[in-house]
Coordinates of C-alpha atoms in Angstrom, one line a residue:
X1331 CA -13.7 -15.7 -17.4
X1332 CA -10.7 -16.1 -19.7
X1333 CA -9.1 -12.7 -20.0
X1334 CA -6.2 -13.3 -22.5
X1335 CA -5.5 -16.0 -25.4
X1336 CA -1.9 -17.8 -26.2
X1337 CA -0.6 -17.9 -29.4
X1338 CA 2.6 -20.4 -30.2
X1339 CA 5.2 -18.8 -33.0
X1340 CA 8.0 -19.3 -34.6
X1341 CA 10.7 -16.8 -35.5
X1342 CA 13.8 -17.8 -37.5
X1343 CA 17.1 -16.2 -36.1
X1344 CA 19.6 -15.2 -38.5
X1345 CA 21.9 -18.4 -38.3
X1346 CA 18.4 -20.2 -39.9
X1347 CA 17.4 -21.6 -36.0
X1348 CA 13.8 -21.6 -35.0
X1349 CA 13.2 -19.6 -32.2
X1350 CA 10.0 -20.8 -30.5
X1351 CA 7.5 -18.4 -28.4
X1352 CA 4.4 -17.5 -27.3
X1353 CA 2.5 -14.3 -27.8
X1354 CA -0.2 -13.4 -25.2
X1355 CA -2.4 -10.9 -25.8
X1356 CA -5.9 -9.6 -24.0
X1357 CA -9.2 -10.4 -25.2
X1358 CA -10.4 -6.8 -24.4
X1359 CA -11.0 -4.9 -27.1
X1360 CA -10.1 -1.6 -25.9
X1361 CA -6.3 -2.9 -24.7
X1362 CA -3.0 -0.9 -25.0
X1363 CA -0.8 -0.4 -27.8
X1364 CA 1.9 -1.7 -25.9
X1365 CA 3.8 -5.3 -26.5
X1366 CA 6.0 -6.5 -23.8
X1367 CA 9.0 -8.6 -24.9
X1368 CA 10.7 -10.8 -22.0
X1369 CA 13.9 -11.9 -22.5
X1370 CA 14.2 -14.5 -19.9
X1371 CA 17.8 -15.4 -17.8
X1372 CA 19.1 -17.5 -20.6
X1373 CA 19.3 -20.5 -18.5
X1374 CA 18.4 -24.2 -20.2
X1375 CA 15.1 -23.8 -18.1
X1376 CA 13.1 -21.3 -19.2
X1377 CA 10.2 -20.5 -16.6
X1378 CA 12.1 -19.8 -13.4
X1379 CA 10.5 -21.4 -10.1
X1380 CA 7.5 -22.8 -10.2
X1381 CA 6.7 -21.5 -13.7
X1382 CA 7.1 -17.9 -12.3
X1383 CA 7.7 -15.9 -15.2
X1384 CA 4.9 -17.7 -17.3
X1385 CA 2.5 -16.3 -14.7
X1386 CA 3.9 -13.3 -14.8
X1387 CA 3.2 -12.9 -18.5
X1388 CA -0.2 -14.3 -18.1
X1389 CA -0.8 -11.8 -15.4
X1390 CA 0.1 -8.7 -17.7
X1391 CA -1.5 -10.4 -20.2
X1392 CA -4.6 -9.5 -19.2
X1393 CA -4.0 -6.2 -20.2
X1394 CA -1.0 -6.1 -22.8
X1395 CA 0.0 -8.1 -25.3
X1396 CA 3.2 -10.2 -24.2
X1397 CA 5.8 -12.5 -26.2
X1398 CA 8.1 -14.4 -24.4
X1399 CA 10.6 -17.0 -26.0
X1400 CA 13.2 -19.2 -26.0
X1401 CA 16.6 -18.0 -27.3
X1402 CA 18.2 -20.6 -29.7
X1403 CA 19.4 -23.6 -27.7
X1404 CA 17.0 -23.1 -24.8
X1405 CA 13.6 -24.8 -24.0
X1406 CA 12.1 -25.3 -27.6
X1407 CA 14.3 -23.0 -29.9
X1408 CA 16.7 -24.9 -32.0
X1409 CA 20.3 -24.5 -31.5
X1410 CA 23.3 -25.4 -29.6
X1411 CA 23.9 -24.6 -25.7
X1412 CA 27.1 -26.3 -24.6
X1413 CA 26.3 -27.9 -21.5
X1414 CA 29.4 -29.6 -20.4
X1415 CA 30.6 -26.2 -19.3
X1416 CA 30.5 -25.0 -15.8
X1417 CA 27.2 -23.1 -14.9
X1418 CA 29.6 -19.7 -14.3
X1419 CA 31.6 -19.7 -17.5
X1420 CA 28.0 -20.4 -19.5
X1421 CA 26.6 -17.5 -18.1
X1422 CA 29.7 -15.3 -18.4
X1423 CA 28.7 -15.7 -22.0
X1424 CA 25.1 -15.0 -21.0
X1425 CA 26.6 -11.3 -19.6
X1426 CA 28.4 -10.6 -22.5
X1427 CA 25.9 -10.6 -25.1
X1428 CA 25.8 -14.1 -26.5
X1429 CA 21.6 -14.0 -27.0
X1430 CA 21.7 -10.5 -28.4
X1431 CA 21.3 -11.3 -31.9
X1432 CA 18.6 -13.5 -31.2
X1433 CA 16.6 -10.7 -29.2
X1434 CA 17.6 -8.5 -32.1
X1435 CA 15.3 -10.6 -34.2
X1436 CA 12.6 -11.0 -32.3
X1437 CA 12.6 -7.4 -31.9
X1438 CA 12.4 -7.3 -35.8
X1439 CA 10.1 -9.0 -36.0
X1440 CA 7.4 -7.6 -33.6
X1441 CA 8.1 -4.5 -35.1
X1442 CA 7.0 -5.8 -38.6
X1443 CA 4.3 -7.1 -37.5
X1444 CA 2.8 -4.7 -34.7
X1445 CA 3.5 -1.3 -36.5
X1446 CA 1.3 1.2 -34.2
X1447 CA 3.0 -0.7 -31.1
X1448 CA 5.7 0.5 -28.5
X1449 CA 7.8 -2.5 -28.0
X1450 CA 8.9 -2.7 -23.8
X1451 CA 11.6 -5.1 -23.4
X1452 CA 11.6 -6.5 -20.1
X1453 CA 14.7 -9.2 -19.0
X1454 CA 15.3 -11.1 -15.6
X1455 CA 18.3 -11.4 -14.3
X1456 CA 21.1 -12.3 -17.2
X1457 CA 17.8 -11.4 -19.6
X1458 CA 18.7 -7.6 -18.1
X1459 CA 21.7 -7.3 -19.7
X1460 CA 20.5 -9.2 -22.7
X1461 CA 17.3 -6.7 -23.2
X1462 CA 19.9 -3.5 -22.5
X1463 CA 22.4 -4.4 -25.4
X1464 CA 19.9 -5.2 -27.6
X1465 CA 18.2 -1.6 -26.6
X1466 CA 21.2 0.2 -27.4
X1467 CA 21.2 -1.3 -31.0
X1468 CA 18.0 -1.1 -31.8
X1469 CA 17.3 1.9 -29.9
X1470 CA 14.6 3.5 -32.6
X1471 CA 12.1 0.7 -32.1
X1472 CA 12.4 0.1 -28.4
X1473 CA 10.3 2.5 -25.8
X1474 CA 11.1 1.5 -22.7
X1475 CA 12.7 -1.2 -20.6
X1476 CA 11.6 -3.5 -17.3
X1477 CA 14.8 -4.7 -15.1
X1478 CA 14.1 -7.4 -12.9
X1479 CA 17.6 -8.1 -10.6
X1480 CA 20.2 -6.9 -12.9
X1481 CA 23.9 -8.5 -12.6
X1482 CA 25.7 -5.7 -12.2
X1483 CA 29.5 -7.6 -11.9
X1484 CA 30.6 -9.7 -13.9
X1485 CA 31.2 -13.3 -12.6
X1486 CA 34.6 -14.4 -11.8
X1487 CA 35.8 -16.6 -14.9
X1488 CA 38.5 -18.1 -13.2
X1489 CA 39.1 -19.4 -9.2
X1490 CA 40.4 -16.5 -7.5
X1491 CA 42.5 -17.0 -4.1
X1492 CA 39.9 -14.2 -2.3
X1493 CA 37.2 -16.2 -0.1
X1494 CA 34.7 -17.8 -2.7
X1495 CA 31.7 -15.7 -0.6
X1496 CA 29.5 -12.8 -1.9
X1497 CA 29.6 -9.5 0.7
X1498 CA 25.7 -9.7 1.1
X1499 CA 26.6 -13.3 2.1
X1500 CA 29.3 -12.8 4.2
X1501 CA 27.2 -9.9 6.3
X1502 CA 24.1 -11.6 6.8
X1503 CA 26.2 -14.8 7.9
X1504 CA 28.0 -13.2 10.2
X1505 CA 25.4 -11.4 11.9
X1506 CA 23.8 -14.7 12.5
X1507 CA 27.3 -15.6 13.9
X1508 CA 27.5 -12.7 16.5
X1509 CA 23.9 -14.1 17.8
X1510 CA 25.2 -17.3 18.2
X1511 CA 27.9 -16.0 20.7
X1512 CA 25.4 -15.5 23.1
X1513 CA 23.3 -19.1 23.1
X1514 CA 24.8 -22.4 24.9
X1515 CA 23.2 -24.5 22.4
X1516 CA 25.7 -22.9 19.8
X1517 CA 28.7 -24.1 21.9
X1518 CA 26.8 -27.1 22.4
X1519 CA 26.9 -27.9 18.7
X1520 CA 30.6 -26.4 18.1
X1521 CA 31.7 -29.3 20.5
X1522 CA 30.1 -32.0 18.6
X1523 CA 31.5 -30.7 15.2
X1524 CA 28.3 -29.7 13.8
X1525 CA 29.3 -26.3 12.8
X1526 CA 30.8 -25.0 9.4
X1527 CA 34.5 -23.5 10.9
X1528 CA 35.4 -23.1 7.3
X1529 CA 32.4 -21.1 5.9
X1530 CA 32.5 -18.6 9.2
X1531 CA 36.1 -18.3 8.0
X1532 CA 35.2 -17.3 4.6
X1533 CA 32.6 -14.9 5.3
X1534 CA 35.0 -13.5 7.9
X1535 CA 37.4 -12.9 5.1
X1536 CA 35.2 -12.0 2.8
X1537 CA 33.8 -9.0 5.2
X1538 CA 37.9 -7.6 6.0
X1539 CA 38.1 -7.5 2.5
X1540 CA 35.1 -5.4 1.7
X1541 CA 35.8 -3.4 4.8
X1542 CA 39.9 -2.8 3.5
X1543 CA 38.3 -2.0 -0.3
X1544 CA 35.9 0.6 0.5
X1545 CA 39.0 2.1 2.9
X1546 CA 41.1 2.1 0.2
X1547 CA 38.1 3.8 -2.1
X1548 CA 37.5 6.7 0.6
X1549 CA 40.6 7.5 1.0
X1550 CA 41.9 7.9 -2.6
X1551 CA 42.3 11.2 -4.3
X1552 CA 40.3 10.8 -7.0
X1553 CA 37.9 12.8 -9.1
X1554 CA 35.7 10.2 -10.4
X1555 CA 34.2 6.9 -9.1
X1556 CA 36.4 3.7 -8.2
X1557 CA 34.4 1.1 -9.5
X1558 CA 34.6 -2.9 -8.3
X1559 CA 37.0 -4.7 -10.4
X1560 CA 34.1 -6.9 -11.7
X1561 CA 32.1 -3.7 -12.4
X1562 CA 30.0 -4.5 -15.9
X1563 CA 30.8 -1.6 -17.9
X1564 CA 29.3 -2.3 -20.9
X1565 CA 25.6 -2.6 -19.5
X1566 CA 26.1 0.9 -17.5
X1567 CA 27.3 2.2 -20.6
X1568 CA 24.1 1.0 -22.3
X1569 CA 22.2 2.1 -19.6
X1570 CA 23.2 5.5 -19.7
X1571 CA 23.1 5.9 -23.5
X1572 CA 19.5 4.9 -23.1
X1573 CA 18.6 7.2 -20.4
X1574 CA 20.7 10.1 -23.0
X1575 CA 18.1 9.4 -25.4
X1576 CA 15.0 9.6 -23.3
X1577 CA 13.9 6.0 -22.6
X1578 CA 12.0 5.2 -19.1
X1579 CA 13.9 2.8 -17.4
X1580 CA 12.0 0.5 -14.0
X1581 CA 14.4 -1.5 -12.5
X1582 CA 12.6 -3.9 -10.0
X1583 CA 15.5 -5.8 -6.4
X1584 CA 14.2 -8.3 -4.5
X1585 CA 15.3 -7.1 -1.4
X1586 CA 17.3 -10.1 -0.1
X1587 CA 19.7 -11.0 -3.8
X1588 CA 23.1 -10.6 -3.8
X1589 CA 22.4 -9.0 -7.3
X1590 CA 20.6 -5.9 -5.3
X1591 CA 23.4 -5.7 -2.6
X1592 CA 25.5 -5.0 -5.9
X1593 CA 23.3 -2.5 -7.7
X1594 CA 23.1 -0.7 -3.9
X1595 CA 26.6 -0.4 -3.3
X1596 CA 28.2 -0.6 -7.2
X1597 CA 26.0 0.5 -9.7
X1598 CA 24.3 3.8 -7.7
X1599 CA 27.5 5.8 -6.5
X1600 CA 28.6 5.6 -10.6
X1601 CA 25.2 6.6 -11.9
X1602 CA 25.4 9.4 -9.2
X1603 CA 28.7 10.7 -10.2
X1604 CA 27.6 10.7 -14.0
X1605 CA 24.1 12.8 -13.0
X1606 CA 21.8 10.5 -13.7
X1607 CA 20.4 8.5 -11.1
X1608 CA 17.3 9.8 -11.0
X1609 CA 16.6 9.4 -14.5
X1610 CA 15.9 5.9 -13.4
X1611 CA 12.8 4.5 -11.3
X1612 CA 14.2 2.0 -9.2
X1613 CA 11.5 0.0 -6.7
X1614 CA 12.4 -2.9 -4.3
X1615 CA 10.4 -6.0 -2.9
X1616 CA 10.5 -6.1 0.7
X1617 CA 12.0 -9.9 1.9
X1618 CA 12.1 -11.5 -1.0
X1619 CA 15.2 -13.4 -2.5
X1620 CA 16.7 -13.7 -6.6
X1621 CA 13.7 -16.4 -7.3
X1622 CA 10.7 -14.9 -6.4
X1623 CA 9.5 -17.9 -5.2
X1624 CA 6.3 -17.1 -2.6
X1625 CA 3.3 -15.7 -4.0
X1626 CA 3.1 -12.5 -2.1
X1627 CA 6.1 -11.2 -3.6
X1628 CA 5.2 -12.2 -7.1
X1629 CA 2.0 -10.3 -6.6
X1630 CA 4.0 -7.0 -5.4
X1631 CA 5.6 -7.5 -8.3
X1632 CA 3.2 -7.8 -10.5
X1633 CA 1.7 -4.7 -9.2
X1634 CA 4.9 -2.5 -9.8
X1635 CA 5.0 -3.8 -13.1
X1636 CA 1.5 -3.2 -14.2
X1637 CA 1.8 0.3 -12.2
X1638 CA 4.5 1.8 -13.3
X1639 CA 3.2 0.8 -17.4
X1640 CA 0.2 2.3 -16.4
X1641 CA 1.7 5.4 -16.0
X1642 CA 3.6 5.0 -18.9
X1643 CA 0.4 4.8 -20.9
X1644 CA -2.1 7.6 -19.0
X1645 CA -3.7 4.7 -17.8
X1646 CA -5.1 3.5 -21.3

């Protein structure tokens, strides 16, 4: 038996645009006073793998009413994505706010319209930082937020000369690397030229240079926390104004994403120096990667997500 109903809307942005959504809500008559609003990554495909995050609203559905749309230019919102720009530089743009406004009236406009609701904002990967700067302007109407692999650095908006490999990259490649050291059929294959001498190189690189910047961060004298150079300032800064004023925060990892080797290693020793780790409930899916692709780890998430709101609520 059906245990939620779709509803298609449309919300005007304030440049005029259509944003188009749909509102999920449980048939139950006895459900929470809670609306969910997902701010997805801000990528021209708005689902994620195999229609991921759909199901995912659907699944909380069931139980709490749940809008998720399209930000102008996106999936069936009007506007203008330029899409002759590298993937990188677009979602720089993503990082830095540039589908605030439209979340800002969506926000607006569930709080018109659901007055004796607490609004949750809930973003995936760039739709973290999108749903935290939106927060911190909006702060009166939002209640709490759901994180779901925050970027934490900003990307690099220009070629650097530094090995073009992530650190969680470079380790786990490695690793694999050393292991190979120790099977013929590894020498076998270096012979014939069917290795990758130039990605080994990389990751090599990229590991002597994490290895020489953490070095460099022990061993200077100073007070506070060195941050990475990329370090996303303005979304801890929002972060921690939201956590000043009293707002639960769950951030979910998948275990295996670049974007949670950054949040371990970047994002936790500055929240630590500043006192308020945690103030934060921070949970992590055991071997999954960025997409959530396999079923069992979108049920674990599922199940954190409808936990932890559970407790938020009493369990109403």
């Amino acid at each position: 038996m059906k245990a939620f109903e779709h509803q298609a809307i449309k919300i005007a942005n304030r440049k005029g645009e259509c944003l188009s959504g749909i509102l999920s809500f449980p048939l139950e008559k006895r459900a929470s006073n809670i609306i969910i609003v997902f701010c997805q990554a801000g990528l021209a495909t708005k689902s994620g793998v195999g229609d991921q995050f759909k199901l995912m609203c659907d699944n909380l559905a069931s139980r709490y009413h749940v809008l998720r749309f399209d930000q102008s230019g996106t999936g069936e919102s009007e506007g203008f994505v330029a899409s002759e720009i590298p993937m990188n530089n677009f979602f720089l743009k993503v990082m830095r706010g540039c589908f605030v406004d439209d979340t800002l009236d969506v926000i607006r406009w569930v709080r018109d319209r659901f007055t004796d609701f607490k609004i949750v904002l809930m973003g995936q990967c760039g739709g973290c930082l999108t749903a935290a700067y939106a927060s911190e302007t909006e702060i009166a109407s939002i209640h709490s937020l759901v994180l779901i692999a925050p970027p934490v650095l900003y990307l690099e908006d220009a070629p650097q000369k530094r090995p073009d490999v992530r650190k969680f990259e470079a380790k786990q490649a490695i690793s694999l690397y050393f292991e190979k050291l120790f099977s013929l059929k590894s020498y076998h294959r270096l012979l014939k030229g069917q290795t990758d001498i130039a990605f080994f190189y990389k990751c090599f690189m990229a590991e002597i240079h994490d290895q020489f910047r953490k070095f460099r961060f022990f061993t200077a004298k100073k007070t506070n926390c060195q941050a990475h150079e990329k370090f996303n300032w303005e979304f801890f800064n929002s972060i921690r104004k939201l956590i000043s004023t009293g707002k639960k925060i769950l951030i979910i990892l998948p275990e295996l994403d670049n974007e949670t080797h950054d949040f371990d290693c970047e994002f936790i020793p500055i929240l630590g120096s500043f006192g308020i780790e945690k103030k934060l409930e921070v949970e992590h899916i055991p071997e999954c990667e960025h997409s959530i692709m396999f079923s069992q780890n979108r049920k674990q998430l599922d199940k954190m997500i409808l936990g932890w709101l559970d407790r938020l609520t009493g369990g109403n």
